[in-house]
Short mmCIF file of C-alpha atoms in Angstrom, two decimals:
data_model
loop_
_atom_site.label_atom_id
_atom_site.label_comp_id
_atom_site.label_asym_id
_atom_site.label_seq_id
_atom_site.Cartn_x
_atom_site.Cartn_y
_atom_site.Cartn_z
CA MET A 1 -38.14 200.75 67.01
CA GLU A 2 -36.21 197.53 66.59
CA GLU A 3 -32.91 197.84 64.76
CA LYS A 4 -31.84 195.19 62.26
CA LEU A 5 -28.10 195.13 62.70
CA VAL A 6 -25.53 192.68 61.38
CA ILE A 7 -21.75 192.34 61.58
CA GLY A 8 -19.40 191.39 58.76
CA MET A 9 -15.82 190.30 59.50
CA ASP A 10 -13.07 189.92 56.91
CA PHE A 11 -9.95 188.03 58.01
CA GLY A 12 -7.21 189.10 55.60
CA THR A 13 -3.51 188.38 55.49
CA ASP A 14 -2.51 191.11 57.94
CA SER A 15 -5.63 191.93 59.93
CA VAL A 16 -9.31 191.42 60.54
CA ARG A 17 -11.70 194.16 59.46
CA GLY A 18 -15.16 194.48 60.97
CA LEU A 19 -18.31 196.36 59.99
CA LEU A 20 -21.43 196.93 62.08
CA VAL A 21 -24.22 197.75 59.61
CA ASN A 22 -27.88 198.71 59.76
CA ALA A 23 -29.22 196.20 57.26
CA VAL A 24 -32.37 198.18 56.48
CA THR A 25 -30.79 201.56 55.72
CA GLY A 26 -27.36 200.33 54.63
CA THR A 27 -25.71 202.67 57.13
CA VAL A 28 -22.31 201.60 58.44
CA VAL A 29 -22.68 202.18 62.17
CA ALA A 30 -19.09 201.36 63.14
CA THR A 31 -15.86 200.02 61.67
CA SER A 32 -12.80 198.40 63.17
CA VAL A 33 -9.42 197.05 62.04
CA ALA A 34 -7.26 194.83 64.26
CA TYR A 35 -3.82 193.74 63.10
CA PHE A 36 -2.38 190.30 63.84
CA GLU A 37 0.39 191.09 66.31
CA ARG A 38 2.52 187.96 65.93
CA TRP A 39 2.23 188.14 62.16
CA GLN A 40 3.30 191.81 62.26
CA ARG A 41 6.49 190.71 64.01
CA GLY A 42 7.18 188.07 61.36
CA MET A 43 6.84 185.21 63.81
CA TYR A 44 6.62 181.59 62.59
CA CYS A 45 7.50 182.56 59.00
CA ASP A 46 10.52 181.67 56.89
CA VAL A 47 10.40 183.86 53.78
CA VAL A 48 13.39 182.19 52.11
CA ASN A 49 11.58 178.84 52.19
CA ASP A 50 8.14 180.32 51.39
CA GLN A 51 6.81 179.31 54.82
CA TYR A 52 4.01 181.50 56.17
CA ARG A 53 2.14 180.46 59.33
CA GLN A 54 -0.29 182.27 61.61
CA HIS A 55 -1.03 181.56 65.25
CA PRO A 56 -4.72 181.11 66.21
CA LEU A 57 -4.24 183.54 69.08
CA ASP A 58 -3.78 186.29 66.49
CA TYR A 59 -7.31 185.63 65.26
CA MET A 60 -8.83 185.23 68.71
CA GLU A 61 -7.28 188.39 70.11
CA SER A 62 -8.22 190.37 67.01
CA ILE A 63 -11.84 189.23 67.25
CA ASP A 64 -11.92 190.63 70.78
CA ARG A 65 -10.47 193.95 69.67
CA VAL A 66 -12.93 194.23 66.77
CA PHE A 67 -15.95 193.41 68.91
CA GLY A 68 -14.73 195.86 71.55
CA GLU A 69 -14.38 198.69 69.03
CA LEU A 70 -17.56 197.97 67.07
CA LEU A 71 -19.68 197.85 70.21
CA ASP A 72 -17.99 200.69 72.09
CA GLY A 73 -20.72 203.10 73.20
CA VAL A 74 -23.53 200.98 71.72
CA PRO A 75 -26.37 200.65 74.26
CA PRO A 76 -26.87 197.10 75.61
CA GLU A 77 -30.41 196.92 74.24
CA VAL A 78 -29.10 197.75 70.75
CA ILE A 79 -26.31 195.13 70.93
CA LYS A 80 -29.02 192.53 71.52
CA GLN A 81 -30.58 193.56 68.19
CA ILE A 82 -27.59 192.28 66.20
CA LYS A 83 -29.18 189.48 64.22
CA ALA A 84 -26.21 187.72 62.64
CA ILE A 85 -22.45 187.74 62.13
CA GLY A 86 -20.96 186.79 58.77
CA THR A 87 -17.27 186.01 58.24
CA ASN A 88 -14.75 185.28 55.54
CA THR A 89 -11.04 184.45 55.65
CA THR A 90 -8.03 183.80 53.47
CA GLY A 91 -7.78 180.43 51.78
CA SER A 92 -6.58 177.88 51.46
CA THR A 93 -5.42 178.34 55.08
CA PRO A 94 -5.89 174.99 56.88
CA VAL A 95 -5.02 173.93 60.42
CA ALA A 96 -4.85 170.64 62.34
CA ILE A 97 -7.39 170.46 65.19
CA ASP A 98 -7.95 168.10 68.08
CA ALA A 99 -11.15 166.21 68.96
CA GLU A 100 -12.56 169.37 70.62
CA CYS A 101 -11.99 171.62 67.58
CA ARG A 102 -8.94 173.33 69.06
CA PRO A 103 -6.06 174.16 66.70
CA LEU A 104 -3.08 172.16 67.91
CA ALA A 105 -1.14 175.37 68.54
CA LEU A 106 -3.52 175.97 71.47
CA CYS A 107 -2.63 172.59 72.99
CA ASN A 108 0.22 171.75 75.35
CA GLY A 109 3.47 171.06 73.58
CA PHE A 110 2.48 172.75 70.32
CA GLU A 111 2.36 176.42 71.32
CA ASP A 112 5.36 177.49 69.20
CA ASN A 113 5.25 174.80 66.53
CA PRO A 114 4.55 176.44 63.13
CA ASN A 115 3.24 173.13 61.78
CA ALA A 116 0.48 173.21 64.41
CA MET A 117 -0.66 176.65 63.24
CA PHE A 118 -2.68 177.87 60.29
CA VAL A 119 -0.79 177.29 57.04
CA LEU A 120 -1.44 180.60 55.28
CA TRP A 121 -2.67 180.77 51.69
CA LYS A 122 0.67 182.11 50.45
CA ASP A 123 2.68 179.26 52.01
CA HIS A 124 4.36 177.34 49.16
CA THR A 125 6.21 174.67 51.12
CA ALA A 126 4.09 171.92 49.54
CA ILE A 127 5.18 172.17 45.89
CA LYS A 128 6.46 168.58 45.86
CA GLU A 129 3.22 167.27 47.35
CA ALA A 130 1.12 169.18 44.80
CA ASP A 131 3.12 167.57 42.00
CA GLU A 132 2.36 164.12 43.45
CA ILE A 133 -1.35 164.89 43.69
CA ASN A 134 -1.42 166.00 40.06
CA ARG A 135 0.40 162.90 38.84
CA LEU A 136 -1.94 160.57 40.72
CA ALA A 137 -5.05 162.48 39.61
CA LYS A 138 -4.13 162.04 35.95
CA ARG A 139 -3.72 158.26 36.44
CA TRP A 140 -6.87 157.80 38.56
CA SER A 141 -10.20 156.63 37.14
CA ILE A 142 -11.73 159.96 38.24
CA ASP A 143 -9.76 163.14 37.61
CA TYR A 144 -10.54 165.02 40.81
CA THR A 145 -8.80 168.12 39.44
CA LEU A 146 -11.40 168.49 36.69
CA PHE A 147 -13.32 171.28 38.46
CA SER A 148 -10.09 172.85 39.80
CA GLY A 149 -8.75 173.92 36.43
CA GLY A 150 -7.02 170.59 35.83
CA ILE A 151 -4.04 171.47 38.05
CA TYR A 152 -3.89 171.09 41.82
CA SER A 153 -1.90 173.80 43.61
CA SER A 154 0.65 173.85 46.42
CA GLU A 155 -1.45 176.67 47.91
CA TRP A 156 -4.36 174.30 48.55
CA PHE A 157 -5.71 172.05 51.27
CA TRP A 158 -4.52 168.51 50.44
CA SER A 159 -1.00 169.62 49.46
CA LYS A 160 -0.53 171.36 52.78
CA VAL A 161 -2.01 168.57 54.90
CA LEU A 162 0.24 166.03 53.17
CA HIS A 163 3.33 168.22 53.60
CA ILE A 164 2.75 168.60 57.36
CA ASN A 165 2.00 164.88 57.72
CA ARG A 166 5.36 164.07 56.18
CA THR A 167 7.45 166.66 57.98
CA ASP A 168 6.00 166.60 61.50
CA GLY A 169 5.12 163.21 62.98
CA LYS A 170 3.92 164.75 66.23
CA VAL A 171 1.34 166.92 64.45
CA LYS A 172 0.34 164.00 62.23
CA SER A 173 -0.33 161.71 65.18
CA SER A 174 -2.13 164.39 67.24
CA ALA A 175 -4.42 165.81 64.57
CA PHE A 176 -8.01 164.60 64.84
CA THR A 177 -8.80 166.28 61.51
CA TRP A 178 -8.01 169.43 59.50
CA VAL A 179 -10.20 172.47 58.84
CA GLU A 180 -9.94 175.60 56.76
CA GLN A 181 -9.63 178.94 58.53
CA SER A 182 -12.93 179.90 56.90
CA ASP A 183 -14.56 176.97 58.75
CA TRP A 184 -12.70 177.38 62.03
CA ILE A 185 -13.68 181.03 62.60
CA PRO A 186 -17.44 180.19 62.65
CA THR A 187 -16.57 177.13 64.76
CA TYR A 188 -14.88 179.37 67.32
CA LEU A 189 -17.57 182.08 67.26
CA SER A 190 -20.30 179.50 67.80
CA GLY A 191 -18.43 177.55 70.48
CA THR A 192 -18.66 174.32 68.46
CA THR A 193 -16.56 171.56 70.07
CA ILE A 194 -17.50 168.49 68.02
CA PRO A 195 -15.66 168.28 64.65
CA SER A 196 -18.50 166.42 62.91
CA GLN A 197 -20.78 169.41 63.63
CA ILE A 198 -18.59 171.83 61.68
CA LYS A 199 -20.49 173.01 58.60
CA ARG A 200 -17.82 173.05 55.91
CA ASN A 201 -18.22 175.88 53.42
CA ARG A 202 -18.64 174.95 49.77
CA CYS A 203 -16.41 177.79 48.64
CA ALA A 204 -13.20 176.45 50.22
CA ALA A 205 -14.22 172.81 49.75
CA GLY A 206 -14.85 173.23 46.02
CA HIS A 207 -12.03 175.57 45.07
CA LYS A 208 -9.30 174.22 47.37
CA ALA A 209 -10.15 170.59 48.32
CA MET A 210 -11.53 169.19 45.02
CA TRP A 211 -15.03 168.73 46.48
CA ASN A 212 -17.77 168.35 43.87
CA GLU A 213 -21.18 166.68 43.97
CA SER A 214 -20.60 165.01 40.60
CA HIS A 215 -17.96 162.68 42.07
CA GLY A 216 -19.54 162.25 45.49
CA GLY A 217 -17.87 165.09 47.37
CA LEU A 218 -14.19 164.97 48.33
CA PRO A 219 -11.62 162.73 46.65
CA SER A 220 -12.23 159.13 47.69
CA ALA A 221 -10.55 157.40 50.62
CA GLU A 222 -8.82 155.12 48.11
CA PHE A 223 -7.37 158.08 46.27
CA LEU A 224 -6.06 159.81 49.39
CA CYS A 225 -4.62 156.65 50.93
CA SER A 226 -2.99 155.73 47.62
CA LEU A 227 -1.42 159.15 47.70
CA ASP A 228 0.03 158.60 51.17
CA SER A 229 -0.58 156.22 54.06
CA SER A 230 -0.69 159.17 56.50
CA PHE A 231 -4.32 159.73 55.44
CA TYR A 232 -5.49 156.44 56.97
CA ASN A 233 -5.99 158.00 60.40
CA LEU A 234 -7.88 160.98 58.97
CA ILE A 235 -10.01 159.44 56.29
CA ASN A 236 -13.30 159.07 58.22
CA ARG A 237 -12.96 162.47 59.85
CA PHE A 238 -13.52 164.76 56.89
CA TYR A 239 -16.94 165.50 55.38
CA THR A 240 -19.39 164.90 52.55
CA ASP A 241 -21.87 167.78 52.76
CA THR A 242 -21.02 171.43 52.18
CA TYR A 243 -22.94 174.66 52.75
CA THR A 244 -23.19 178.09 51.15
CA SER A 245 -22.77 181.35 53.06
CA ASP A 246 -26.46 182.23 53.06
CA GLN A 247 -26.98 179.35 55.50
CA VAL A 248 -26.73 179.32 59.29
CA PHE A 249 -23.65 177.72 60.89
CA GLY A 250 -24.98 178.04 64.43
CA LYS A 251 -25.70 180.49 67.24
CA ILE A 252 -23.11 182.63 68.96
CA SER A 253 -21.12 181.13 71.82
CA SER A 254 -22.29 181.85 75.36
CA ASP A 255 -18.79 183.21 76.03
CA PHE A 256 -19.36 186.11 73.61
CA VAL A 257 -22.87 186.61 74.98
CA ASP A 258 -21.46 187.00 78.48
CA ARG A 259 -18.54 189.25 77.50
CA TYR A 260 -20.15 191.53 74.94
CA GLY A 261 -23.89 191.35 75.53
CA PHE A 262 -24.98 189.68 72.29
CA ASP A 263 -28.39 188.07 72.27
CA GLU A 264 -28.06 184.32 72.69
CA ASP A 265 -29.95 183.83 69.39
CA THR A 266 -27.46 185.87 67.35
CA LEU A 267 -26.65 183.73 64.31
CA ILE A 268 -23.24 182.81 62.89
CA THR A 269 -23.25 182.22 59.14
CA VAL A 270 -21.36 179.62 57.15
CA GLY A 271 -17.98 181.02 56.14
CA ALA A 272 -16.20 181.43 52.80
CA ILE A 273 -12.97 182.71 51.28
CA ASP A 274 -12.46 186.47 51.44
CA ALA A 275 -12.38 187.28 47.72
CA HIS A 276 -15.61 185.39 47.08
CA HIS A 277 -17.43 187.51 49.63
CA GLY A 278 -15.60 190.51 48.17
CA ALA A 279 -17.20 189.82 44.80
CA VAL A 280 -20.65 189.85 46.40
CA GLY A 281 -19.81 193.03 48.32
CA ALA A 282 -18.77 194.66 45.04
CA GLY A 283 -22.13 193.77 43.46
CA SER A 284 -21.36 190.60 41.52
CA GLU A 285 -23.36 190.08 38.32
CA ALA A 286 -23.22 187.48 35.56
CA TYR A 287 -20.13 187.85 33.33
CA THR A 288 -18.66 190.67 35.43
CA LEU A 289 -15.04 189.98 36.38
CA ILE A 290 -14.35 191.34 39.84
CA LYS A 291 -10.68 191.77 40.65
CA VAL A 292 -10.04 191.83 44.39
CA ILE A 293 -6.62 193.47 44.37
CA GLY A 294 -4.30 193.52 47.34
CA THR A 295 -1.10 191.67 48.16
CA SER A 296 -2.27 189.17 45.53
CA THR A 297 -5.34 189.18 43.30
CA CYS A 298 -8.37 186.98 43.19
CA ASP A 299 -10.43 187.31 40.03
CA MET A 300 -14.04 186.31 40.59
CA LEU A 301 -16.71 185.60 37.98
CA VAL A 302 -20.25 184.25 38.21
CA VAL A 303 -22.05 182.51 35.34
CA PRO A 304 -25.67 181.31 35.34
CA MET A 305 -25.98 177.56 35.82
CA GLU A 306 -28.41 177.29 32.94
CA SER A 307 -25.73 178.50 30.52
CA ASN A 308 -23.85 175.25 31.25
CA PRO A 309 -20.38 176.82 31.09
CA PRO A 310 -17.44 174.68 29.92
CA LEU A 311 -14.68 173.45 32.21
CA VAL A 312 -11.91 176.04 32.00
CA GLU A 313 -8.37 174.71 32.28
CA GLY A 314 -5.75 176.36 34.42
CA ILE A 315 -7.94 178.36 36.80
CA CYS A 316 -8.64 177.95 40.53
CA GLY A 317 -11.90 176.16 40.01
CA GLN A 318 -15.57 176.52 39.21
CA VAL A 319 -18.05 175.68 41.94
CA GLU A 320 -21.80 176.03 42.25
CA GLY A 321 -22.68 178.51 44.99
CA SER A 322 -19.13 179.48 45.91
CA ILE A 323 -19.89 183.16 45.25
CA ASP A 324 -23.61 183.72 44.57
CA PRO A 325 -25.95 180.88 45.60
CA GLY A 326 -27.40 179.24 42.50
CA MET A 327 -24.63 180.52 40.19
CA ILE A 328 -21.39 178.90 39.05
CA GLY A 329 -18.51 180.72 40.73
CA PHE A 330 -15.18 180.89 38.89
CA GLU A 331 -11.93 181.83 40.62
CA ALA A 332 -8.61 182.85 39.10
CA GLY A 333 -5.88 185.17 40.31
CA GLN A 334 -2.27 186.21 40.64
CA SER A 335 0.03 185.03 43.45
CA ALA A 336 1.47 188.51 43.84
CA PHE A 337 0.29 191.99 42.91
CA GLY A 338 0.80 194.51 45.70
CA ASP A 339 3.43 192.16 47.14
CA ILE A 340 5.54 192.88 44.04
CA TYR A 341 5.36 196.62 44.57
CA ASN A 342 6.23 196.22 48.25
CA TRP A 343 9.17 193.97 47.34
CA PHE A 344 10.53 196.75 45.13
CA LYS A 345 10.02 199.38 47.83
CA LYS A 346 11.88 197.30 50.42
CA MET A 347 14.67 196.49 48.00
CA VAL A 348 15.25 200.18 47.28
CA LEU A 349 14.77 201.61 50.77
CA LYS A 350 16.26 198.98 53.07
CA PRO A 351 19.94 199.71 52.23
CA VAL A 352 19.33 203.40 52.83
CA LEU A 353 17.42 202.96 56.08
CA GLU A 354 20.00 200.52 57.48
CA MET A 355 23.17 202.21 56.26
CA GLU A 356 25.66 202.74 59.07
CA GLY A 357 26.57 206.33 59.79
CA LEU A 358 23.49 207.72 58.07
CA ASP A 359 21.84 209.59 60.90
CA LEU A 360 18.25 209.85 59.67
CA SER A 361 15.66 211.41 61.92
CA ASP A 362 12.38 209.62 62.60
CA GLN A 363 10.63 212.17 60.39
CA GLN A 364 13.04 211.54 57.52
CA ARG A 365 12.52 207.81 57.79
CA LEU A 366 8.76 208.30 57.82
CA THR A 367 8.99 210.55 54.75
CA LEU A 368 10.98 207.91 52.87
CA GLU A 369 8.51 205.17 53.80
CA ASP A 370 5.32 207.13 53.18
CA GLY A 371 6.46 209.08 50.13
CA PHE A 372 8.12 206.30 48.17
CA PHE A 373 5.18 205.28 45.99
CA ASP A 374 4.16 208.88 45.26
CA TYR A 375 7.68 209.61 44.05
CA ILE A 376 8.18 206.42 42.04
CA THR A 377 4.71 206.68 40.46
CA LYS A 378 5.45 210.18 39.16
CA ALA A 379 8.76 208.91 37.76
CA ALA A 380 7.02 206.00 36.00
CA GLU A 381 4.22 208.17 34.61
CA ALA A 382 6.78 210.53 33.02
CA ILE A 383 8.40 207.74 30.94
CA PRO A 384 7.10 207.53 27.34
CA LEU A 385 5.55 204.21 26.29
CA THR A 386 7.43 202.41 23.49
CA GLU A 387 7.51 198.92 22.01
CA GLU A 388 11.09 198.49 23.27
CA ASP A 389 10.23 199.09 26.92
CA MET A 390 11.52 196.90 29.70
CA LEU A 391 9.37 193.86 30.61
CA PHE A 392 8.77 192.08 33.91
CA THR A 393 6.80 188.95 34.67
CA ASP A 394 4.49 188.84 37.69
CA TYR A 395 5.73 185.47 38.96
CA HIS A 396 7.94 186.53 41.86
CA ASN A 397 6.42 183.78 44.01
CA GLY A 398 5.04 181.47 41.37
CA ARG A 399 2.05 181.51 39.06
CA ARG A 400 -1.46 180.94 40.35
CA THR A 401 -3.39 181.25 37.07
CA PRO A 402 -3.52 180.50 34.29
CA ASP A 403 -1.88 177.09 34.80
CA ALA A 404 -0.57 177.01 38.37
CA ASP A 405 3.19 176.59 38.62
CA PHE A 406 4.87 177.66 41.83
CA THR A 407 8.32 176.78 40.59
CA LYS A 408 8.14 179.89 38.41
CA THR A 409 10.23 182.88 39.44
CA GLY A 410 10.31 186.45 38.20
CA MET A 411 12.00 187.30 34.93
CA ALA A 412 12.81 190.59 33.22
CA SER A 413 14.22 191.80 29.93
CA GLY A 414 15.25 195.14 28.51
CA PHE A 415 17.70 196.43 31.13
CA THR A 416 20.28 198.98 30.01
CA LEU A 417 22.65 201.29 31.81
CA ALA A 418 20.00 203.96 31.34
CA THR A 419 17.44 201.97 33.36
CA GLN A 420 16.31 203.87 36.45
CA ALA A 421 14.01 203.04 39.33
CA GLY A 422 11.05 204.58 37.51
CA HIS A 423 11.56 202.26 34.53
CA ILE A 424 11.57 199.23 36.82
CA PHE A 425 8.42 200.29 38.65
CA LYS A 426 6.66 201.01 35.34
CA ALA A 427 7.57 197.52 34.11
CA LEU A 428 6.41 195.93 37.37
CA VAL A 429 3.02 197.64 37.15
CA GLU A 430 2.66 196.65 33.50
CA GLY A 431 3.68 193.08 34.35
CA THR A 432 0.88 192.76 36.89
CA ALA A 433 -1.53 194.17 34.29
CA PHE A 434 -0.30 191.67 31.68
CA GLY A 435 -0.93 188.88 34.20
CA SER A 436 -4.50 190.13 34.57
CA LYS A 437 -4.94 190.13 30.78
CA ALA A 438 -3.68 186.54 30.57
CA ILE A 439 -6.49 185.48 32.93
CA ILE A 440 -9.18 187.24 30.90
CA ASP A 441 -7.77 185.77 27.69
CA ARG A 442 -8.06 182.29 29.20
CA PHE A 443 -11.77 182.76 29.97
CA ARG A 444 -12.45 184.20 26.52
CA SER A 445 -10.64 181.30 24.88
CA TYR A 446 -13.42 179.11 26.32
CA ASN A 447 -16.11 181.43 24.92
CA ILE A 448 -16.93 182.89 28.32
CA PRO A 449 -17.46 186.61 27.75
CA ILE A 450 -16.21 189.25 30.17
CA LYS A 451 -18.69 192.11 29.89
CA THR A 452 -17.45 194.32 32.74
CA VAL A 453 -14.32 194.59 34.90
CA ILE A 454 -14.59 195.89 38.48
CA ALA A 455 -11.56 196.50 40.69
CA THR A 456 -11.86 196.49 44.46
CA GLY A 457 -9.51 196.26 47.43
CA GLY A 458 -6.87 198.58 48.84
CA ILE A 459 -4.84 199.26 45.69
CA PRO A 460 -7.65 200.43 43.35
CA ASN A 461 -8.67 203.09 45.86
CA LYS A 462 -5.20 204.53 46.43
CA ALA A 463 -3.18 203.86 43.27
CA PRO A 464 -4.88 205.46 40.22
CA TYR A 465 -1.76 204.95 38.08
CA VAL A 466 -1.97 201.18 38.57
CA VAL A 467 -5.66 201.09 37.60
CA GLN A 468 -5.11 203.28 34.53
CA VAL A 469 -2.35 200.99 33.29
CA LEU A 470 -4.69 198.05 33.91
CA ALA A 471 -7.40 199.67 31.76
CA ASP A 472 -4.90 200.45 28.99
CA VAL A 473 -3.49 196.91 28.95
CA LEU A 474 -6.90 195.21 29.13
CA GLY A 475 -8.29 197.52 26.47
CA CYS A 476 -11.53 198.14 28.36
CA GLU A 477 -13.10 200.19 31.10
CA VAL A 478 -12.19 199.34 34.69
CA GLN A 479 -14.72 200.37 37.31
CA VAL A 480 -13.66 201.06 40.90
CA VAL A 481 -16.21 200.82 43.71
CA ASP A 482 -16.59 203.23 46.60
CA SER A 483 -15.51 200.83 49.35
CA ASP A 484 -12.22 199.15 50.19
CA GLN A 485 -14.12 196.84 52.55
CA THR A 486 -16.09 194.85 49.99
CA CYS A 487 -15.08 191.52 51.56
CA ALA A 488 -16.62 192.55 54.88
CA LEU A 489 -19.63 193.95 52.99
CA GLY A 490 -20.11 190.57 51.35
CA SER A 491 -20.19 188.95 54.80
CA VAL A 492 -22.74 191.57 55.85
CA ILE A 493 -24.93 190.64 52.88
CA PHE A 494 -24.78 186.94 53.75
CA ALA A 495 -25.60 187.74 57.39
CA THR A 496 -28.79 189.46 56.24
CA LEU A 497 -29.74 186.42 54.15
CA ALA A 498 -29.05 183.87 56.88
CA SER A 499 -31.07 185.89 59.39
CA GLY A 500 -34.01 186.41 57.01
CA ILE A 501 -33.72 190.19 56.82
CA TYR A 502 -33.55 189.77 53.06
CA GLU A 503 -34.74 186.70 51.19
CA ASP A 504 -32.99 187.39 47.90
CA ILE A 505 -29.30 188.12 47.41
CA ASN A 506 -29.95 190.64 44.63
CA GLN A 507 -32.31 192.57 46.90
CA ALA A 508 -29.62 192.64 49.59
CA LYS A 509 -26.97 193.80 47.09
CA ILE A 510 -29.14 196.70 45.94
CA LYS A 511 -29.27 197.99 49.50
CA LEU A 512 -25.83 197.05 50.80
CA ALA A 513 -23.25 196.42 48.05
CA ALA A 514 -20.63 198.99 47.12
CA ARG A 515 -21.30 201.43 44.27
CA VAL A 516 -19.11 202.35 41.32
CA SER A 517 -17.32 205.55 42.25
CA LYS A 518 -14.91 205.97 39.33
CA THR A 519 -14.40 204.53 35.87
CA TYR A 520 -10.99 204.34 34.20
CA TYR A 521 -11.14 204.42 30.41
CA CYS A 522 -8.66 202.79 28.05
CA ASN A 523 -6.37 205.14 26.11
CA PRO A 524 -6.89 203.92 22.51
CA ASP A 525 -3.55 205.35 21.37
CA ARG A 526 -1.77 202.91 23.73
CA LEU A 527 -3.54 199.75 22.64
CA ALA A 528 -1.19 198.73 19.82
CA THR A 529 1.95 199.33 21.87
CA TYR A 530 0.66 197.41 24.85
CA GLU A 531 -0.42 194.54 22.60
CA LYS A 532 3.14 194.35 21.29
CA LEU A 533 4.57 194.40 24.81
CA TYR A 534 2.02 191.76 25.87
CA GLN A 535 3.33 189.44 23.18
CA GLY A 536 6.80 189.96 24.65
CA TYR A 537 5.43 189.19 28.13
CA LYS A 538 3.96 185.90 26.86
CA GLU A 539 7.27 184.94 25.28
CA LEU A 540 9.08 185.76 28.51
CA THR A 541 6.66 183.65 30.57
CA GLN A 542 6.36 180.89 27.95
CA LEU A 543 2.64 181.04 28.67
CA LYS A 544 0.33 179.34 26.21
CA LEU A 545 -2.98 181.10 25.67
#
């Protein structure tokens, strides 16, 4: 009997995760995780200056490891029954490519140049450029930021391209064009070598590059060249059309056919940003807010087109088809969530682990590293909740939404000599929850209801204290799904649509999407206290809601 197999690949900040799935039964046949080796060593990054770059070889080598592990022991005749491969990546994570679709870091003379590599989503070196884009947009006859929440971000495509153009003349003169990581991965998997044949995904184009059909696609050539003359050489090398992830990008490269035994007709789907596929993998439904929680958060929401939703200020955009085809996809999020907890862990442990004369065994070091969050969570849980509690903002590396501002830094109030590590961790967790509430409040202020909240990602499945605080602060139930690989599951679902295994996305979700495994309920006796603390958080952040 013929199998109907598909692969979903999720390129996150630290690694790529792969799933081989039987699309008919929903069975996960194999899984794989491959970490980016150069990234793990901190190469090409400058944390002090908010510079985060990734080498394309990290992606290419990780793809090989994932394919090797997923297909290990799979009979050749079964490998040929893999119908399609769907992918998603971080975003906005653009790179300069040459006329043959190669990232410049793969070309002679650019191998160790960070500016020739992928500019990771969390890179904030382009704050000045984002400010210039916003000023010009507000003076221009068309406000291209209208569908991007009214504020263009330093995390996004044009800001980063402009920053590299201005700081690296060699990259500027050698770049044929720029592509998002979510477009380059399908380009590489399909062996596409002509830039004009790259099918740009609507998700990244709409949320990160101000693409919208209502104003003819991307910002006009006049707008970009008025912004900076460095766009003159690029202006005819971008795109007009965009595609959703249920569509085919191309067929798999002959190189992967030869090396791994794929059928030459195996399809590669159009890409997207990870959290958007994560929403689909978590079972996205109208007016359900899906929080993809990891190092940062992306908050995803779909609204029926026929409801004609209003333009919501201060979010990361609203784009038709960016999540579910035929629905309006909204994106919001927090620049840091798990990153804040890891910052605290490193701050506390690093002096101990590096102290001279402290002869810790490997086992003791491992115990400190692995047991830190268990210990600090118990300490935080034991602290009574009061209206005078310490407060922290969640802006350690700027604010994503509402109202992007990457000049913001973390603030705290309520320290005393009695403050202990548990108090700080409690305030950090509550701060991230308050940031989540601010996002929901922004949607509700535009009369967009949030009927359900679903949490997915690594943190919801391993940090019940964090999710319980989130439910208490939000004042509603928070559902957690039974998979921490919802982004890869979303890519699996789109692979089944592109290959015709399923014709309807809801049908595919019923069979393949994650299921709710646990529901966290709000403690009603904490509502009033958290509302008081939330007011203090808003005063500390000077956030207008």
